[in-house]
PDB file of C-alpha atoms and ligand atoms in Angstrom:
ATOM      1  CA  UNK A 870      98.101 134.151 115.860  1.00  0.00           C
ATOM      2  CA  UNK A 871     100.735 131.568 115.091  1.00  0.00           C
ATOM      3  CA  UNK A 872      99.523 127.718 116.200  1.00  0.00           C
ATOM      4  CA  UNK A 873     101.883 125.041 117.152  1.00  0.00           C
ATOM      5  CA  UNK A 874      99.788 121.088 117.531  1.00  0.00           C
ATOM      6  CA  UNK A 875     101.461 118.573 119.490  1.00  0.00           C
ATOM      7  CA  UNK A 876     100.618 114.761 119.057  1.00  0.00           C
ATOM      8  CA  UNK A 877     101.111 112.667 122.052  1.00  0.00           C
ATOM      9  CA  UNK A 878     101.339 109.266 120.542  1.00  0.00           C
ATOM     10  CA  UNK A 879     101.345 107.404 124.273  1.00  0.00           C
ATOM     11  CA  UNK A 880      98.397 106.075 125.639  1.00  0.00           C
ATOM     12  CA  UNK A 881      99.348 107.481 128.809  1.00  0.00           C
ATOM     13  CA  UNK A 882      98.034 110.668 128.870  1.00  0.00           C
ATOM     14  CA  UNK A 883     100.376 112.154 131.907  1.00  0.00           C
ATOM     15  CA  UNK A 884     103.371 109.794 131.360  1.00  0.00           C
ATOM     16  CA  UNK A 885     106.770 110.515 130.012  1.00  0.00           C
ATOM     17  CA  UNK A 886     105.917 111.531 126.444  1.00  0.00           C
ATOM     18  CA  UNK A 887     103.086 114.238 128.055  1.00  0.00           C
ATOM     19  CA  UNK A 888     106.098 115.370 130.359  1.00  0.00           C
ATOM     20  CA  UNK A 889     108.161 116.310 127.665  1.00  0.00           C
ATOM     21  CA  UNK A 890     105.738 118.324 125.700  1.00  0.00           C
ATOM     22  CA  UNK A 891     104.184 119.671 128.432  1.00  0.00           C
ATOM     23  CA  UNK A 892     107.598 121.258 129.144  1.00  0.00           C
ATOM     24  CA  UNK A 893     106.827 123.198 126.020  1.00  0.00           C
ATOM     25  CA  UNK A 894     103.583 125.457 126.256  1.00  0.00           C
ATOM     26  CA  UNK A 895     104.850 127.864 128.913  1.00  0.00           C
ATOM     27  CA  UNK A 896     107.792 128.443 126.358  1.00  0.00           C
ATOM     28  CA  UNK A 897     105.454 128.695 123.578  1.00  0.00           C
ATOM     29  CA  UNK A 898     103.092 131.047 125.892  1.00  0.00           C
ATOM     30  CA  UNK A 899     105.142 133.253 126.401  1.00  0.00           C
ATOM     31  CA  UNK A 900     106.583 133.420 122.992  1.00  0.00           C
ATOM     32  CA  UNK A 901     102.743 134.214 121.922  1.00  0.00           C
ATOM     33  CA  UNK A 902     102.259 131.075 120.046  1.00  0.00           C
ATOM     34  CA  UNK A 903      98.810 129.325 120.425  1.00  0.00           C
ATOM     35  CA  UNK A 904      99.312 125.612 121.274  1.00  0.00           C
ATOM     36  CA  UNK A 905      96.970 122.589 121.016  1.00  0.00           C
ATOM     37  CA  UNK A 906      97.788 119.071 122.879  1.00  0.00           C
ATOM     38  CA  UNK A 907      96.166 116.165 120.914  1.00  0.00           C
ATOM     39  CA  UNK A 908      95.880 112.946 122.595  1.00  0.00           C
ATOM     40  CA  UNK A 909      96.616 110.115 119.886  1.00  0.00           C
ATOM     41  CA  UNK A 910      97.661 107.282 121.854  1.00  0.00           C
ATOM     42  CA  UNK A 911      94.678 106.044 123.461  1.00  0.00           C
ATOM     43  CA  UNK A 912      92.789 106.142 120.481  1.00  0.00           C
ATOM     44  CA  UNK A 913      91.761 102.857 117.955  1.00  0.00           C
ATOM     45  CA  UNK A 914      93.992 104.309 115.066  1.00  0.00           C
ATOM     46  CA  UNK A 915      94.103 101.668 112.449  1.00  0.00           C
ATOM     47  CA  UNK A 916      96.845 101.665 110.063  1.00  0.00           C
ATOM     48  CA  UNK A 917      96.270 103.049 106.002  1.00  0.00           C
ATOM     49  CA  UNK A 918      94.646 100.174 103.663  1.00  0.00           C
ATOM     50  CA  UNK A 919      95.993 102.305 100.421  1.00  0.00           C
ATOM     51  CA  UNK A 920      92.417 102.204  99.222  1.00  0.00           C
ATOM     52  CA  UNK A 921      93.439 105.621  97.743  1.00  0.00           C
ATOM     53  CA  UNK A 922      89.891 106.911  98.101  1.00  0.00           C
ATOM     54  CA  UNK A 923      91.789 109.855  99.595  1.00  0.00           C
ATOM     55  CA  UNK A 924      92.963 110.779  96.439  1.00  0.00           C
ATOM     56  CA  UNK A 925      89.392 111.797  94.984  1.00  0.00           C
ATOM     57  CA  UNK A 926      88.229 112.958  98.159  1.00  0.00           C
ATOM     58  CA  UNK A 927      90.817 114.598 100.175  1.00  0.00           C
ATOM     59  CA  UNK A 928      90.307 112.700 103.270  1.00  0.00           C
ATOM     60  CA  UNK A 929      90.486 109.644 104.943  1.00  0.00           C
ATOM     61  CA  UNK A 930      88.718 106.992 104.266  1.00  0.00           C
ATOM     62  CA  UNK A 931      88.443 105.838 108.196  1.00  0.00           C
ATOM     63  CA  UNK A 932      86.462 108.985 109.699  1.00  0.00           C
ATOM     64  CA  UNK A 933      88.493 109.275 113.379  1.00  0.00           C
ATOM     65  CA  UNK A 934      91.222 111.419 115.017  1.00  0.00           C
ATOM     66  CA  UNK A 935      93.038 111.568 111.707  1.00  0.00           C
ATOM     67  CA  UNK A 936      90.343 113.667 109.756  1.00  0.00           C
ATOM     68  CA  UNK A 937      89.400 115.817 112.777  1.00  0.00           C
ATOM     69  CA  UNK A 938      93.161 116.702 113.150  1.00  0.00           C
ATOM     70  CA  UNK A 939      93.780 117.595 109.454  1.00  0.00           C
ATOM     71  CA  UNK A 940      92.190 120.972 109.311  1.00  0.00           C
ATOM     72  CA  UNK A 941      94.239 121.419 112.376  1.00  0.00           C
ATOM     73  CA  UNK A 942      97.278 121.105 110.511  1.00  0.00           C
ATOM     74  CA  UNK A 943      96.305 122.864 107.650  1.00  0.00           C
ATOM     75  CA  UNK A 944      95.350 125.596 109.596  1.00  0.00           C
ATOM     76  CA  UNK A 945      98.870 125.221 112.034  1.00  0.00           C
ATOM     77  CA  UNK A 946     102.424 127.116 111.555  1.00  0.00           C
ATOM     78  CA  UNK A 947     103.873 124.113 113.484  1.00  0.00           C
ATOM     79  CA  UNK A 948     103.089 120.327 114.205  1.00  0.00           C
ATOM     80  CA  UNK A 949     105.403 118.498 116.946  1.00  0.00           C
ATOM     81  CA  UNK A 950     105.049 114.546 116.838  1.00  0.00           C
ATOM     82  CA  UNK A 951     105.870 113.080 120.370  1.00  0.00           C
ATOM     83  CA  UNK A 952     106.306 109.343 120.903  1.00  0.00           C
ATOM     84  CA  UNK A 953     107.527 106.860 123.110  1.00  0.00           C
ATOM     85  CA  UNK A 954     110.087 104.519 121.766  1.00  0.00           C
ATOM     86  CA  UNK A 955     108.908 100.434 121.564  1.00  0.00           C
ATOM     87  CA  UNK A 956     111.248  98.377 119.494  1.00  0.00           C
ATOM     88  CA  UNK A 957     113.638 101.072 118.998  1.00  0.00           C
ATOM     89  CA  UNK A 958     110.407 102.411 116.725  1.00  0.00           C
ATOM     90  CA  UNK A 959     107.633 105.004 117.303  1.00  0.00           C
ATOM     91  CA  UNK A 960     105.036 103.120 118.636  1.00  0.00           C
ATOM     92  CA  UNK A 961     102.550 101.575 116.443  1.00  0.00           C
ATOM     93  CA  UNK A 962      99.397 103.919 116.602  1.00  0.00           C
ATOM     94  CA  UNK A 963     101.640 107.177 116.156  1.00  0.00           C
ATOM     95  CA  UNK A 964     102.994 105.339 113.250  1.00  0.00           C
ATOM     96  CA  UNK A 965      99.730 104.569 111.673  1.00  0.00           C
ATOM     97  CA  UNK A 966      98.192 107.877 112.483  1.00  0.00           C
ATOM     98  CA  UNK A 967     100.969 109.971 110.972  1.00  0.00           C
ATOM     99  CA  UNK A 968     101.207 107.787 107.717  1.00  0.00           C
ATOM    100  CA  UNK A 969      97.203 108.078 107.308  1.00  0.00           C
ATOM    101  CA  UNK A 970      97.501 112.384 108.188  1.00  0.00           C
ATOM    102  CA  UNK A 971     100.056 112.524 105.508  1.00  0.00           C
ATOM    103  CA  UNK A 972      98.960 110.787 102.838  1.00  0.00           C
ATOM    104  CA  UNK A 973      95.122 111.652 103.259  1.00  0.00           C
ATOM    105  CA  UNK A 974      95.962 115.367 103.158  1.00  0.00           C
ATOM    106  CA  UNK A 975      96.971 117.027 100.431  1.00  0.00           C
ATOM    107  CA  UNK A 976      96.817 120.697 101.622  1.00  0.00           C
ATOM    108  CA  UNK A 977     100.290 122.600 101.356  1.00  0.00           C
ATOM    109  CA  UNK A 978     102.737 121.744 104.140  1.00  0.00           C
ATOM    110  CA  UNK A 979     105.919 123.462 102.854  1.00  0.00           C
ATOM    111  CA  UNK A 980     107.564 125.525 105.138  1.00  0.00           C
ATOM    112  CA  UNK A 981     105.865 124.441 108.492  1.00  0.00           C
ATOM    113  CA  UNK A 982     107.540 123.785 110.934  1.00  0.00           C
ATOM    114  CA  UNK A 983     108.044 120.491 112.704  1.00  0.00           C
ATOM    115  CA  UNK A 984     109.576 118.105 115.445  1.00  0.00           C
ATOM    116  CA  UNK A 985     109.602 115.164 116.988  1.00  0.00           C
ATOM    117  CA  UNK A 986     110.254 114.521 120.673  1.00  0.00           C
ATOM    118  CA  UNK A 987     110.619 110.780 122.181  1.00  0.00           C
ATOM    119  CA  UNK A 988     110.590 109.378 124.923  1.00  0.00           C
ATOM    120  CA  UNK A 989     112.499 106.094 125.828  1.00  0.00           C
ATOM    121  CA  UNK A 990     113.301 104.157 129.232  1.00  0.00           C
ATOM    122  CA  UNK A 991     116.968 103.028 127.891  1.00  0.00           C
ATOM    123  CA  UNK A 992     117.225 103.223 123.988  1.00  0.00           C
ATOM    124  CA  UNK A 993     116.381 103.246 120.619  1.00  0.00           C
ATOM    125  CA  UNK A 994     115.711 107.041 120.349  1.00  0.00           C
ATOM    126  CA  UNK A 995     117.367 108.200 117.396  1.00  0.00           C
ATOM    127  CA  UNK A 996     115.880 105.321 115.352  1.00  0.00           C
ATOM    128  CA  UNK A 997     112.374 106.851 116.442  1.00  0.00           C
ATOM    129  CA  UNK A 998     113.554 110.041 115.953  1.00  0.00           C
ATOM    130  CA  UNK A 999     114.804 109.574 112.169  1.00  0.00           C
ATOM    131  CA  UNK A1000     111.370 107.767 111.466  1.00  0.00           C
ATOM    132  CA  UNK A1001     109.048 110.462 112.465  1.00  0.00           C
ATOM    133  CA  UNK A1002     111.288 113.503 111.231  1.00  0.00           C
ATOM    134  CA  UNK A1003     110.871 111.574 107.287  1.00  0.00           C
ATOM    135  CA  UNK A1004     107.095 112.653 107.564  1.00  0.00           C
ATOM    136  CA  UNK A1005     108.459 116.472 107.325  1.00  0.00           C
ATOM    137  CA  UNK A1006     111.426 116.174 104.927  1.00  0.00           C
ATOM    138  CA  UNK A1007     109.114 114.424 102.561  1.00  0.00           C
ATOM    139  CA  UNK A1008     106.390 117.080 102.612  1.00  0.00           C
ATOM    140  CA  UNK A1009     108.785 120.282 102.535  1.00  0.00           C
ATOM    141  CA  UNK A1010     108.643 121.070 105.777  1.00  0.00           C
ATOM    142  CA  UNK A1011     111.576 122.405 107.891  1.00  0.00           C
ATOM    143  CA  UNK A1012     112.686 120.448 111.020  1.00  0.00           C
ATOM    144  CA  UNK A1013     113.361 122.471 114.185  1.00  0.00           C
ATOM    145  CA  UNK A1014     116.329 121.189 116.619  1.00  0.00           C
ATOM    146  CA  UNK A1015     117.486 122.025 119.878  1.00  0.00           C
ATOM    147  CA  UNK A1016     120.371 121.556 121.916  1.00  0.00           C
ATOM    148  CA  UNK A1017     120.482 118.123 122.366  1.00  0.00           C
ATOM    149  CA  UNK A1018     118.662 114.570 121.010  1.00  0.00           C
ATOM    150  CA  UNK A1019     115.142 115.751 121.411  1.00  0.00           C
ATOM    151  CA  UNK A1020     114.976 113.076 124.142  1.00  0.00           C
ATOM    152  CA  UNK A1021     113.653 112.251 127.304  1.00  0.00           C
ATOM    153  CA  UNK A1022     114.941 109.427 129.504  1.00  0.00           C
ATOM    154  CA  UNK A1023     112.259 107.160 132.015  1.00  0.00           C
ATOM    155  CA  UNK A1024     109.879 104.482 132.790  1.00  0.00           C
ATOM    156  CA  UNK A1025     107.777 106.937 134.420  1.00  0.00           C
ATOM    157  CA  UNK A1026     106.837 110.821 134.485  1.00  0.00           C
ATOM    158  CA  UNK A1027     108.506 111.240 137.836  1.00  0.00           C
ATOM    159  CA  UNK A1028     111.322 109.797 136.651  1.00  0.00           C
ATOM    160  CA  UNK A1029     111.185 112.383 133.699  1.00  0.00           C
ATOM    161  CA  UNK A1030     111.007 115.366 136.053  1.00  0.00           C
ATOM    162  CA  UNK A1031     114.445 113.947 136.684  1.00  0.00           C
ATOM    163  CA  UNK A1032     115.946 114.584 133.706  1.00  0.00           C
ATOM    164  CA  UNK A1033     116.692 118.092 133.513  1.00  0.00           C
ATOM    165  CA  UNK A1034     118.421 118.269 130.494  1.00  0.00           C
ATOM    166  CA  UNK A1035     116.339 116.660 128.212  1.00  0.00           C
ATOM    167  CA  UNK A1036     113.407 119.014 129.753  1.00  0.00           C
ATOM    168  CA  UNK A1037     116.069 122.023 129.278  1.00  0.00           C
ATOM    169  CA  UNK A1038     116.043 120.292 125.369  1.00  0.00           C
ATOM    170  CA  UNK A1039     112.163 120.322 124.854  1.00  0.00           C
ATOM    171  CA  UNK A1040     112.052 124.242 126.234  1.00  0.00           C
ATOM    172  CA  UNK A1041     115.187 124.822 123.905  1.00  0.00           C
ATOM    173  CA  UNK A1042     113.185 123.468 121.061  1.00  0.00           C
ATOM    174  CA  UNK A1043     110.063 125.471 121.606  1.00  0.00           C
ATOM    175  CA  UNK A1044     112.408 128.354 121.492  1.00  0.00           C
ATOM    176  CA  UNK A1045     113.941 127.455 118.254  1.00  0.00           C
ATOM    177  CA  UNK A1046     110.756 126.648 116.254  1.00  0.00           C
ATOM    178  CA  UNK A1047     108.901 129.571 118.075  1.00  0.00           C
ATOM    179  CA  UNK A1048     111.586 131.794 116.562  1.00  0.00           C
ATOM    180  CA  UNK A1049     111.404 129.867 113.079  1.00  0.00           C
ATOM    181  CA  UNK A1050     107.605 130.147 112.638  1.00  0.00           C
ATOM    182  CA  UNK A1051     107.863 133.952 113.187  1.00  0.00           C
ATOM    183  CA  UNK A1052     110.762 134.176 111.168  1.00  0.00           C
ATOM    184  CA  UNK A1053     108.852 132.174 108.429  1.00  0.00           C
ATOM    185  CA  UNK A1054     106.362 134.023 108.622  1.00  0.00           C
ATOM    186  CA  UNK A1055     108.330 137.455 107.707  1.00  0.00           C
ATOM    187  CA  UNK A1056     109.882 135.755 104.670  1.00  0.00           C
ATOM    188  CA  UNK A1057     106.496 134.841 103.405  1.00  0.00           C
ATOM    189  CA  UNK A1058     105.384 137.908 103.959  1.00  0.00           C
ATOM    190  CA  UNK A1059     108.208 139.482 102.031  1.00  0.00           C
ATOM    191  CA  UNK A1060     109.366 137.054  99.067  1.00  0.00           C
ATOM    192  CA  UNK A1061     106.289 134.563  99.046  1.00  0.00           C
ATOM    193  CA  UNK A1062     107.304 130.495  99.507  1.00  0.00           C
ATOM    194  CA  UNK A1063     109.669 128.995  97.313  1.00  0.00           C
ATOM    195  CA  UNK A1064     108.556 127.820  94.279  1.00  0.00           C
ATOM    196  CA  UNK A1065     107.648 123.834  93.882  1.00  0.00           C
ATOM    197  CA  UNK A1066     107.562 121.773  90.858  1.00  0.00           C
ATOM    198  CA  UNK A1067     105.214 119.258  90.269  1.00  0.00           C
ATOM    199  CA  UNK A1068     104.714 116.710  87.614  1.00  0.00           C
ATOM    200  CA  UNK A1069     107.408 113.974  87.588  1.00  0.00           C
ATOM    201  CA  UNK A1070     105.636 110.499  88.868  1.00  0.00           C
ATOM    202  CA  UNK A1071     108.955 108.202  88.454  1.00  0.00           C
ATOM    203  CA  UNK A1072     108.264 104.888  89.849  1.00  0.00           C
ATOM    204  CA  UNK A1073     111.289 102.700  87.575  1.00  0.00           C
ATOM    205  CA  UNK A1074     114.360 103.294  86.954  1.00  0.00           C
ATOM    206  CA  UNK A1075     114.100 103.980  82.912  1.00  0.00           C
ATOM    207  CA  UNK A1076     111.156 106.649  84.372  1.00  0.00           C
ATOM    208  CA  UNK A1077     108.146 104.868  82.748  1.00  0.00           C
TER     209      UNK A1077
HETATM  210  C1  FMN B 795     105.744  97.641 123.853  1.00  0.00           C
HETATM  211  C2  FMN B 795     106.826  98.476 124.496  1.00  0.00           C
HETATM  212  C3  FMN B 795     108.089  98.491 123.933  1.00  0.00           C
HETATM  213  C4  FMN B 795     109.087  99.287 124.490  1.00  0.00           C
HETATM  214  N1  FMN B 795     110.317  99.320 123.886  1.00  0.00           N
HETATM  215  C5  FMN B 795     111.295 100.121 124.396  1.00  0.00           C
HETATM  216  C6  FMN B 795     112.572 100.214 123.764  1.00  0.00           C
HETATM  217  O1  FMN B 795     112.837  99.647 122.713  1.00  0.00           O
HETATM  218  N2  FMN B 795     113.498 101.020 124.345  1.00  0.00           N
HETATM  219  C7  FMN B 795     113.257 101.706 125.515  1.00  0.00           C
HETATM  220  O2  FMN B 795     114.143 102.392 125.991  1.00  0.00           O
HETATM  221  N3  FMN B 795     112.052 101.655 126.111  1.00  0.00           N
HETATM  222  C8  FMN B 795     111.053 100.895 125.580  1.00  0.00           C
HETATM  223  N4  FMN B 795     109.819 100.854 126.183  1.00  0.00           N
HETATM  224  C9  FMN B 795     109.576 101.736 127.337  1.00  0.00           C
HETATM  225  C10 FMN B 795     108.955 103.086 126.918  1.00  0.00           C
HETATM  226  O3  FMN B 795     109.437 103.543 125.694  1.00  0.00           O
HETATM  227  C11 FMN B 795     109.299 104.170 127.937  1.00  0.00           C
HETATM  228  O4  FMN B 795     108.942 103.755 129.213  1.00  0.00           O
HETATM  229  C12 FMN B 795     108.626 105.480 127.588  1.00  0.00           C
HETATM  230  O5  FMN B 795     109.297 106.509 128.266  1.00  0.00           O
HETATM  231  C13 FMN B 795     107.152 105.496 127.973  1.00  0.00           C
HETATM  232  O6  FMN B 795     106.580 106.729 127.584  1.00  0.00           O
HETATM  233  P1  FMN B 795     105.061 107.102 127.937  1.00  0.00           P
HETATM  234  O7  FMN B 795     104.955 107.186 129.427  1.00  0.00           O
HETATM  235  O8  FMN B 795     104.828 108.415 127.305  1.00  0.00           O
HETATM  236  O9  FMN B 795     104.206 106.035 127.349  1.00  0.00           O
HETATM  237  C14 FMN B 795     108.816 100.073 125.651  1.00  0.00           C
HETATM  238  C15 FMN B 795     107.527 100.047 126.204  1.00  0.00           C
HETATM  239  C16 FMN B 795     106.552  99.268 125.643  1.00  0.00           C
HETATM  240  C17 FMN B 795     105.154  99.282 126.241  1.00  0.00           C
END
């Protein structure tokens, strides 16, 4: 069966950010997709120390959240990356949890699927929204969208219940990746992934 993890990188675990993915399991329910809600936000997440001991050993250095979630991912079709916007930026322990996932793991990502949902009182979204979605492009995964900024608006989850389209957005999104996981799936099934090179390590300009 197909898996789908959502990161709620809020503290709160039933505020705003929660709404919004929330609004996406009976979608991906009934499209037969297993789903798995992770709180992140109200963990001590500290940001990467690029001791690169992950290199040699394939996992973080800092045993927390971020090693206990990366079999999750390896093992998931999909990973959705909710946060609420501060500073016009994903908040800080999303940021420092996805930087540590990504760069500690070193299992295949290409052709997962992800997305990122935020959450914002006023503004800033699409900033936190480009930020997060450069986790995926980087690591050959595709990026699932919807029918609108994959945004909700509100100070509070009450005040999220209010905003009907971006909840008609989030269920429009499970839709679309729901449909691109299975459809992934075929494609593998029939023609295998694409095929990556490896190799180049250019850090300079004359490639040295
Ligand atoms: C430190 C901090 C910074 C914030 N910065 C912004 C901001 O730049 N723009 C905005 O619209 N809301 C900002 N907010 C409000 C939250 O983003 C907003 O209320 C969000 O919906 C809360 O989601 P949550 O209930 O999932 O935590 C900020 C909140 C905090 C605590």
């Amino acid at each position: 069966m197909a898996k789908v993890l959502l990161l709620n990188g809020s503290p709160h675990a039933n505020g705003c950010t929660a709404t919004a993915l929330k609004e996406m399991l009976p979608v991906f329910e009934a499209e037969g997709i297993e789903t798995e809600l992770i709180h992140v936000g109200n963990q001590d997440i500290r940001g990467c120390i690029s001791c690169q001991s992950c290199m040699k050993t394939g996992k973080c250095v800092f045993n927390d959240l971020v090693n206990e979630v990366a079999p999750k991912f390896e093992a998931a079709d999909g990973l959705i990356v909710g946060s609420p916007v501060y500073y016009a930026s994903p908040n800080g322990t999303i940021l420092s949890f996805m930087d540590r996932l990504f760069y500690s793991t070193h299992f295949s990502k290409h052709m997962k699927v992800g997305a990122t949902v935020v959450s914002a009182r006023r503004g800033g979204n699409t900033a936190t929204f480009d930020v997060l979605n450069k986790y995926f492009t980087i690591s050959g995964m595709l990026i699932a969208s919807s029918t609108s900024w994959h945004q909700v608006h509100g100070f509070t989850a009450e005040d999220v219940k209010k905003d009907l389209e971006g909840l008609q957005t989030m269920r429009n999104l499970a839709r679309n990746m729901s449909f691109m996981i299975k459809a992934f799936a075929d494609a593998k099934e029939k023609n295998g992934l694409p095929e990556v090179e490896r190799g180049a390590f250019t850090s300079f300009p004359d490639g040295k």
